[in-house]
């Protein structure tokens, strides 16, 4: 499916900026608002720390400030990585780039579309459910297999290595699949994390720019005439909802 092309296209770039390690850290990471303020200056010396809703000062689920900050840090890194995949995937789909073989075993080819989101609409729901299941597995693996959860001192953004008993050689490890970061110093890894966060923030703005222009033509002047109009629904991922219908009143 076209989605696979997007995943592979971004894998190298996302991995290059990931602060990968050769093993799990046993050092607790309990960040405070002061740590976020210092990180904000490193990320953007002009803007610095920006938290207009004071999220870092909240206590989500009655948890301590450090736990809330761990949740926020993990969320930002994760959303940034997803946005990088989405940004590159949108470009791949919009340019009609596909694998050279059929999309399905019965010989059905990849759809030829004018708008990138139309590529998603054109694939069968069963394929979409497979993608959801795979992403759900990755989410489960991250939550259940880290040495320390990110809300209790674990490292935000860490993705635990897969068990070599089940995946020979751990060839599909997402954290550092090609071993690019295994010999980097801690200073290099810290600099890589800064790059990853900034790239993730930029990708979030970029993909939303694509989506806004696709639905509201002219809303992003720089993309006017570049991004074709999309008539579908971004928030309706399946052709037929798996939820029961709600009768009209």
PDB file of C-alpha atoms in Angstrom, residues 1-233:
ATOM      1  CA  UNK A   1       0.000   0.000   0.000  1.00  0.00           C
ATOM      2  CA  UNK A   2       1.035   3.592  -0.495  1.00  0.00           C
ATOM      3  CA  UNK A   3       1.250   4.093   3.240  1.00  0.00           C
ATOM      4  CA  UNK A   4       4.216   1.724   3.335  1.00  0.00           C
ATOM      5  CA  UNK A   5       6.053   3.935   0.875  1.00  0.00           C
ATOM      6  CA  UNK A   6       5.629   6.876   3.197  1.00  0.00           C
ATOM      7  CA  UNK A   7       6.897   4.885   6.179  1.00  0.00           C
ATOM      8  CA  UNK A   8      10.044   3.798   4.367  1.00  0.00           C
ATOM      9  CA  UNK A   9      10.630   7.232   2.922  1.00  0.00           C
ATOM     10  CA  UNK A  10      10.753   8.845   6.349  1.00  0.00           C
ATOM     11  CA  UNK A  11      12.441   6.048   8.270  1.00  0.00           C
ATOM     12  CA  UNK A  12      15.960   7.172   7.468  1.00  0.00           C
ATOM     13  CA  UNK A  13      15.360  10.839   8.245  1.00  0.00           C
ATOM     14  CA  UNK A  14      13.479  10.185  11.473  1.00  0.00           C
ATOM     15  CA  UNK A  15      16.105   7.723  12.658  1.00  0.00           C
ATOM     16  CA  UNK A  16      18.892  10.163  11.899  1.00  0.00           C
ATOM     17  CA  UNK A  17      17.510  12.576  14.474  1.00  0.00           C
ATOM     18  CA  UNK A  18      16.495  10.007  17.093  1.00  0.00           C
ATOM     19  CA  UNK A  19      18.606   9.978  20.269  1.00  0.00           C
ATOM     20  CA  UNK A  20      19.157   6.233  20.096  1.00  0.00           C
ATOM     21  CA  UNK A  21      21.118   4.266  22.673  1.00  0.00           C
ATOM     22  CA  UNK A  22      22.700   0.862  22.763  1.00  0.00           C
ATOM     23  CA  UNK A  23      20.659  -0.153  25.790  1.00  0.00           C
ATOM     24  CA  UNK A  24      18.059   1.041  28.223  1.00  0.00           C
ATOM     25  CA  UNK A  25      19.004   3.689  30.698  1.00  0.00           C
ATOM     26  CA  UNK A  26      18.533   2.971  34.390  1.00  0.00           C
ATOM     27  CA  UNK A  27      18.776   6.664  35.323  1.00  0.00           C
ATOM     28  CA  UNK A  28      15.450   8.230  36.271  1.00  0.00           C
ATOM     29  CA  UNK A  29      14.457  11.283  34.244  1.00  0.00           C
ATOM     30  CA  UNK A  30      12.340  13.546  36.456  1.00  0.00           C
ATOM     31  CA  UNK A  31      12.062  16.838  34.620  1.00  0.00           C
ATOM     32  CA  UNK A  32      10.626  20.002  36.151  1.00  0.00           C
ATOM     33  CA  UNK A  33       9.227  23.181  34.645  1.00  0.00           C
ATOM     34  CA  UNK A  34      12.691  24.729  35.060  1.00  0.00           C
ATOM     35  CA  UNK A  35      14.116  21.954  32.885  1.00  0.00           C
ATOM     36  CA  UNK A  36      11.505  22.724  30.216  1.00  0.00           C
ATOM     37  CA  UNK A  37      12.431  26.396  30.304  1.00  0.00           C
ATOM     38  CA  UNK A  38      16.089  25.524  29.770  1.00  0.00           C
ATOM     39  CA  UNK A  39      15.165  23.116  26.959  1.00  0.00           C
ATOM     40  CA  UNK A  40      12.989  25.804  25.345  1.00  0.00           C
ATOM     41  CA  UNK A  41      16.001  28.098  25.004  1.00  0.00           C
ATOM     42  CA  UNK A  42      17.985  25.339  23.321  1.00  0.00           C
ATOM     43  CA  UNK A  43      15.140  24.545  20.938  1.00  0.00           C
ATOM     44  CA  UNK A  44      14.472  28.145  19.952  1.00  0.00           C
ATOM     45  CA  UNK A  45      16.581  30.919  21.499  1.00  0.00           C
ATOM     46  CA  UNK A  46      14.183  33.549  20.117  1.00  0.00           C
ATOM     47  CA  UNK A  47      10.863  32.144  21.359  1.00  0.00           C
ATOM     48  CA  UNK A  48      12.210  30.196  24.326  1.00  0.00           C
ATOM     49  CA  UNK A  49       9.775  28.380  26.598  1.00  0.00           C
ATOM     50  CA  UNK A  50       6.194  28.837  25.357  1.00  0.00           C
ATOM     51  CA  UNK A  51       3.322  27.395  27.362  1.00  0.00           C
ATOM     52  CA  UNK A  52       0.329  29.787  27.179  1.00  0.00           C
ATOM     53  CA  UNK A  53      -2.053  27.209  28.683  1.00  0.00           C
ATOM     54  CA  UNK A  54       0.335  26.445  31.560  1.00  0.00           C
ATOM     55  CA  UNK A  55       0.125  22.734  30.832  1.00  0.00           C
ATOM     56  CA  UNK A  56       3.475  22.132  32.505  1.00  0.00           C
ATOM     57  CA  UNK A  57       2.034  23.531  35.721  1.00  0.00           C
ATOM     58  CA  UNK A  58      -0.895  21.122  35.810  1.00  0.00           C
ATOM     59  CA  UNK A  59      -1.235  17.812  37.625  1.00  0.00           C
ATOM     60  CA  UNK A  60      -2.819  15.431  35.137  1.00  0.00           C
ATOM     61  CA  UNK A  61      -4.796  12.624  36.811  1.00  0.00           C
ATOM     62  CA  UNK A  62      -3.680  13.988  40.198  1.00  0.00           C
ATOM     63  CA  UNK A  63      -0.102  13.065  39.366  1.00  0.00           C
ATOM     64  CA  UNK A  64       2.959  15.110  40.403  1.00  0.00           C
ATOM     65  CA  UNK A  65       4.293  17.867  38.168  1.00  0.00           C
ATOM     66  CA  UNK A  66       7.205  15.679  37.060  1.00  0.00           C
ATOM     67  CA  UNK A  67       4.805  12.948  35.876  1.00  0.00           C
ATOM     68  CA  UNK A  68       2.702  15.459  33.957  1.00  0.00           C
ATOM     69  CA  UNK A  69       5.802  16.868  32.280  1.00  0.00           C
ATOM     70  CA  UNK A  70       6.909  13.342  31.378  1.00  0.00           C
ATOM     71  CA  UNK A  71       3.539  12.785  29.702  1.00  0.00           C
ATOM     72  CA  UNK A  72       3.765  16.091  27.818  1.00  0.00           C
ATOM     73  CA  UNK A  73       7.335  15.427  26.670  1.00  0.00           C
ATOM     74  CA  UNK A  74       6.436  11.952  25.416  1.00  0.00           C
ATOM     75  CA  UNK A  75       3.359  13.322  23.652  1.00  0.00           C
ATOM     76  CA  UNK A  76       5.287  16.035  21.841  1.00  0.00           C
ATOM     77  CA  UNK A  77       8.023  13.705  20.657  1.00  0.00           C
ATOM     78  CA  UNK A  78       5.505  11.083  19.542  1.00  0.00           C
ATOM     79  CA  UNK A  79       3.283  13.579  17.709  1.00  0.00           C
ATOM     80  CA  UNK A  80       6.350  15.087  16.064  1.00  0.00           C
ATOM     81  CA  UNK A  81       7.456  11.688  14.766  1.00  0.00           C
ATOM     82  CA  UNK A  82       3.980  10.916  13.452  1.00  0.00           C
ATOM     83  CA  UNK A  83       3.860  14.325  11.766  1.00  0.00           C
ATOM     84  CA  UNK A  84       7.189  13.687  10.045  1.00  0.00           C
ATOM     85  CA  UNK A  85       5.802  10.434   8.644  1.00  0.00           C
ATOM     86  CA  UNK A  86       2.618  12.217   7.601  1.00  0.00           C
ATOM     87  CA  UNK A  87       4.406  15.139   5.939  1.00  0.00           C
ATOM     88  CA  UNK A  88       6.635  12.931   3.813  1.00  0.00           C
ATOM     89  CA  UNK A  89       3.756  10.518   3.167  1.00  0.00           C
ATOM     90  CA  UNK A  90       1.566  13.327   1.866  1.00  0.00           C
ATOM     91  CA  UNK A  91       4.278  14.339  -0.614  1.00  0.00           C
ATOM     92  CA  UNK A  92       4.809  10.732  -1.702  1.00  0.00           C
ATOM     93  CA  UNK A  93       1.092  10.180  -2.325  1.00  0.00           C
ATOM     94  CA  UNK A  94       0.578  13.548  -4.008  1.00  0.00           C
ATOM     95  CA  UNK A  95       3.268  12.699  -6.546  1.00  0.00           C
ATOM     96  CA  UNK A  96       1.801   9.301  -7.355  1.00  0.00           C
ATOM     97  CA  UNK A  97       4.811   7.362  -6.078  1.00  0.00           C
ATOM     98  CA  UNK A  98       3.939   3.704  -5.546  1.00  0.00           C
ATOM     99  CA  UNK A  99       5.599   0.322  -5.408  1.00  0.00           C
ATOM    100  CA  UNK A 100       6.087  -1.300  -8.831  1.00  0.00           C
ATOM    101  CA  UNK A 101       3.962  -4.325  -7.878  1.00  0.00           C
ATOM    102  CA  UNK A 102       0.173  -4.614  -7.380  1.00  0.00           C
ATOM    103  CA  UNK A 103      -1.382  -3.349  -4.166  1.00  0.00           C
ATOM    104  CA  UNK A 104      -3.324  -6.562  -3.523  1.00  0.00           C
ATOM    105  CA  UNK A 105      -2.722 -10.255  -4.131  1.00  0.00           C
ATOM    106  CA  UNK A 106      -5.562 -10.362  -6.652  1.00  0.00           C
ATOM    107  CA  UNK A 107      -3.651  -7.944  -8.859  1.00  0.00           C
ATOM    108  CA  UNK A 108      -5.495  -4.756  -7.891  1.00  0.00           C
ATOM    109  CA  UNK A 109      -3.083  -1.884  -8.624  1.00  0.00           C
ATOM    110  CA  UNK A 110      -2.336   1.076  -6.421  1.00  0.00           C
ATOM    111  CA  UNK A 111      -4.904   3.853  -6.896  1.00  0.00           C
ATOM    112  CA  UNK A 112      -4.008   6.785  -9.120  1.00  0.00           C
ATOM    113  CA  UNK A 113      -5.393   9.897  -7.436  1.00  0.00           C
ATOM    114  CA  UNK A 114      -5.121  13.672  -7.623  1.00  0.00           C
ATOM    115  CA  UNK A 115      -5.162  14.389  -3.898  1.00  0.00           C
ATOM    116  CA  UNK A 116      -2.982  12.624  -1.344  1.00  0.00           C
ATOM    117  CA  UNK A 117      -5.827  11.871   1.117  1.00  0.00           C
ATOM    118  CA  UNK A 118      -7.721  10.222  -1.748  1.00  0.00           C
ATOM    119  CA  UNK A 119      -5.052   7.511  -1.753  1.00  0.00           C
ATOM    120  CA  UNK A 120      -6.110   6.557   1.778  1.00  0.00           C
ATOM    121  CA  UNK A 121      -9.788   6.623   0.835  1.00  0.00           C
ATOM    122  CA  UNK A 122      -9.105   4.312  -2.106  1.00  0.00           C
ATOM    123  CA  UNK A 123      -7.581   1.422  -0.167  1.00  0.00           C
ATOM    124  CA  UNK A 124      -9.845  -1.248   1.385  1.00  0.00           C
ATOM    125  CA  UNK A 125     -10.957  -0.905   5.001  1.00  0.00           C
ATOM    126  CA  UNK A 126      -9.396  -4.260   5.808  1.00  0.00           C
ATOM    127  CA  UNK A 127      -6.003  -2.804   4.873  1.00  0.00           C
ATOM    128  CA  UNK A 128      -6.639   0.230   7.055  1.00  0.00           C
ATOM    129  CA  UNK A 129      -7.522  -2.007  10.002  1.00  0.00           C
ATOM    130  CA  UNK A 130      -4.231  -3.851   9.537  1.00  0.00           C
ATOM    131  CA  UNK A 131      -2.398  -0.545   9.770  1.00  0.00           C
ATOM    132  CA  UNK A 132      -4.338   0.415  12.902  1.00  0.00           C
ATOM    133  CA  UNK A 133      -3.517  -2.953  14.463  1.00  0.00           C
ATOM    134  CA  UNK A 134       0.193  -2.548  13.721  1.00  0.00           C
ATOM    135  CA  UNK A 135       0.279   0.965  15.170  1.00  0.00           C
ATOM    136  CA  UNK A 136      -1.636  -0.286  18.205  1.00  0.00           C
ATOM    137  CA  UNK A 137       0.979  -2.988  18.711  1.00  0.00           C
ATOM    138  CA  UNK A 138       3.772  -0.409  18.576  1.00  0.00           C
ATOM    139  CA  UNK A 139       1.932   1.700  21.138  1.00  0.00           C
ATOM    140  CA  UNK A 140       1.468  -1.317  23.415  1.00  0.00           C
ATOM    141  CA  UNK A 141       5.123  -2.325  23.069  1.00  0.00           C
ATOM    142  CA  UNK A 142       6.331   1.133  24.005  1.00  0.00           C
ATOM    143  CA  UNK A 143       4.040   1.403  27.035  1.00  0.00           C
ATOM    144  CA  UNK A 144       4.604  -2.111  28.368  1.00  0.00           C
ATOM    145  CA  UNK A 145       8.279  -2.795  27.738  1.00  0.00           C
ATOM    146  CA  UNK A 146      10.209   0.310  28.716  1.00  0.00           C
ATOM    147  CA  UNK A 147      12.366  -0.182  31.788  1.00  0.00           C
ATOM    148  CA  UNK A 148      10.742   2.899  33.320  1.00  0.00           C
ATOM    149  CA  UNK A 149       7.492   4.503  32.179  1.00  0.00           C
ATOM    150  CA  UNK A 150       7.918   8.090  31.013  1.00  0.00           C
ATOM    151  CA  UNK A 151       5.586   9.309  33.769  1.00  0.00           C
ATOM    152  CA  UNK A 152       7.698   7.742  36.531  1.00  0.00           C
ATOM    153  CA  UNK A 153      11.188   8.671  35.486  1.00  0.00           C
ATOM    154  CA  UNK A 154      11.523   6.937  32.113  1.00  0.00           C
ATOM    155  CA  UNK A 155      13.153   8.583  29.121  1.00  0.00           C
ATOM    156  CA  UNK A 156      10.631  10.433  26.897  1.00  0.00           C
ATOM    157  CA  UNK A 157      10.664   9.223  23.315  1.00  0.00           C
ATOM    158  CA  UNK A 158      12.472   5.954  24.027  1.00  0.00           C
ATOM    159  CA  UNK A 159      11.257   2.957  22.051  1.00  0.00           C
ATOM    160  CA  UNK A 160      12.206  -0.393  23.621  1.00  0.00           C
ATOM    161  CA  UNK A 161      14.116  -2.844  21.463  1.00  0.00           C
ATOM    162  CA  UNK A 162      12.202  -5.839  20.161  1.00  0.00           C
ATOM    163  CA  UNK A 163      13.004  -9.195  21.712  1.00  0.00           C
ATOM    164  CA  UNK A 164      15.575 -11.011  19.569  1.00  0.00           C
ATOM    165  CA  UNK A 165      13.860 -14.321  20.431  1.00  0.00           C
ATOM    166  CA  UNK A 166      10.895 -13.284  18.320  1.00  0.00           C
ATOM    167  CA  UNK A 167      12.618 -11.065  15.732  1.00  0.00           C
ATOM    168  CA  UNK A 168      16.036 -12.560  14.816  1.00  0.00           C
ATOM    169  CA  UNK A 169      18.728  -9.962  15.204  1.00  0.00           C
ATOM    170  CA  UNK A 170      16.149  -7.396  16.276  1.00  0.00           C
ATOM    171  CA  UNK A 171      16.281  -6.242  12.660  1.00  0.00           C
ATOM    172  CA  UNK A 172      13.093  -4.196  12.936  1.00  0.00           C
ATOM    173  CA  UNK A 173      14.007  -2.131  15.981  1.00  0.00           C
ATOM    174  CA  UNK A 174      12.526   1.309  15.376  1.00  0.00           C
ATOM    175  CA  UNK A 175      14.654   3.205  17.854  1.00  0.00           C
ATOM    176  CA  UNK A 176      17.888   2.786  15.886  1.00  0.00           C
ATOM    177  CA  UNK A 177      17.317   0.101  13.212  1.00  0.00           C
ATOM    178  CA  UNK A 178      20.569   0.728  11.373  1.00  0.00           C
ATOM    179  CA  UNK A 179      22.771   1.368  14.409  1.00  0.00           C
ATOM    180  CA  UNK A 180      23.656   4.908  13.339  1.00  0.00           C
ATOM    181  CA  UNK A 181      23.595   6.243  16.905  1.00  0.00           C
ATOM    182  CA  UNK A 182      25.225   3.373  18.758  1.00  0.00           C
ATOM    183  CA  UNK A 183      28.674   5.001  18.808  1.00  0.00           C
ATOM    184  CA  UNK A 184      27.587   8.597  19.350  1.00  0.00           C
ATOM    185  CA  UNK A 185      28.511  10.486  22.480  1.00  0.00           C
ATOM    186  CA  UNK A 186      25.899  11.675  24.964  1.00  0.00           C
ATOM    187  CA  UNK A 187      26.449  15.232  23.709  1.00  0.00           C
ATOM    188  CA  UNK A 188      25.749  14.151  20.125  1.00  0.00           C
ATOM    189  CA  UNK A 189      22.621  12.301  21.203  1.00  0.00           C
ATOM    190  CA  UNK A 190      21.377  15.354  23.106  1.00  0.00           C
ATOM    191  CA  UNK A 191      21.946  17.522  20.023  1.00  0.00           C
ATOM    192  CA  UNK A 192      20.099  14.940  17.925  1.00  0.00           C
ATOM    193  CA  UNK A 193      17.102  15.124  20.253  1.00  0.00           C
ATOM    194  CA  UNK A 194      16.969  18.909  19.830  1.00  0.00           C
ATOM    195  CA  UNK A 195      16.920  18.453  16.055  1.00  0.00           C
ATOM    196  CA  UNK A 196      14.227  15.782  16.271  1.00  0.00           C
ATOM    197  CA  UNK A 197      11.916  17.924  18.399  1.00  0.00           C
ATOM    198  CA  UNK A 198      12.350  20.955  16.129  1.00  0.00           C
ATOM    199  CA  UNK A 199      11.794  18.869  13.002  1.00  0.00           C
ATOM    200  CA  UNK A 200       8.715  17.337  14.602  1.00  0.00           C
ATOM    201  CA  UNK A 201       7.274  20.753  15.436  1.00  0.00           C
ATOM    202  CA  UNK A 202       7.896  21.968  11.898  1.00  0.00           C
ATOM    203  CA  UNK A 203       6.326  18.813  10.454  1.00  0.00           C
ATOM    204  CA  UNK A 204       3.203  19.326  12.573  1.00  0.00           C
ATOM    205  CA  UNK A 205       2.806  22.817  11.134  1.00  0.00           C
ATOM    206  CA  UNK A 206       3.546  21.500   7.652  1.00  0.00           C
ATOM    207  CA  UNK A 207       1.008  18.675   7.606  1.00  0.00           C
ATOM    208  CA  UNK A 208      -1.702  20.915   9.037  1.00  0.00           C
ATOM    209  CA  UNK A 209      -0.892  23.440   6.338  1.00  0.00           C
ATOM    210  CA  UNK A 210      -1.453  20.733   3.711  1.00  0.00           C
ATOM    211  CA  UNK A 211      -4.750  19.678   5.286  1.00  0.00           C
ATOM    212  CA  UNK A 212      -6.063  23.225   5.694  1.00  0.00           C
ATOM    213  CA  UNK A 213      -5.317  24.160   2.100  1.00  0.00           C
ATOM    214  CA  UNK A 214      -6.890  20.917   0.859  1.00  0.00           C
ATOM    215  CA  UNK A 215     -10.178  21.703   2.613  1.00  0.00           C
ATOM    216  CA  UNK A 216     -10.213  25.526   2.546  1.00  0.00           C
ATOM    217  CA  UNK A 217      -8.594  26.708  -0.663  1.00  0.00           C
ATOM    218  CA  UNK A 218      -6.537  29.837  -0.148  1.00  0.00           C
ATOM    219  CA  UNK A 219      -6.264  29.379   3.620  1.00  0.00           C
ATOM    220  CA  UNK A 220      -2.509  28.838   3.174  1.00  0.00           C
ATOM    221  CA  UNK A 221      -1.501  31.364   0.491  1.00  0.00           C
ATOM    222  CA  UNK A 222       1.885  29.743  -0.137  1.00  0.00           C
ATOM    223  CA  UNK A 223       0.153  26.455  -1.049  1.00  0.00           C
ATOM    224  CA  UNK A 224      -2.637  27.918  -3.181  1.00  0.00           C
ATOM    225  CA  UNK A 225      -2.748  26.044  -6.475  1.00  0.00           C
ATOM    226  CA  UNK A 226      -0.203  23.518  -5.202  1.00  0.00           C
ATOM    227  CA  UNK A 227      -2.394  21.374  -2.954  1.00  0.00           C
ATOM    228  CA  UNK A 228      -5.521  20.123  -4.782  1.00  0.00           C
ATOM    229  CA  UNK A 229      -8.923  20.294  -3.125  1.00  0.00           C
ATOM    230  CA  UNK A 230     -10.110  17.297  -1.108  1.00  0.00           C
ATOM    231  CA  UNK A 231     -13.823  16.573  -0.783  1.00  0.00           C
ATOM    232  CA  UNK A 232     -13.543  13.746   1.725  1.00  0.00           C
ATOM    233  CA  UNK A 233     -13.471  13.726   5.522  1.00  0.00           C
TER     234      UNK A 233
END
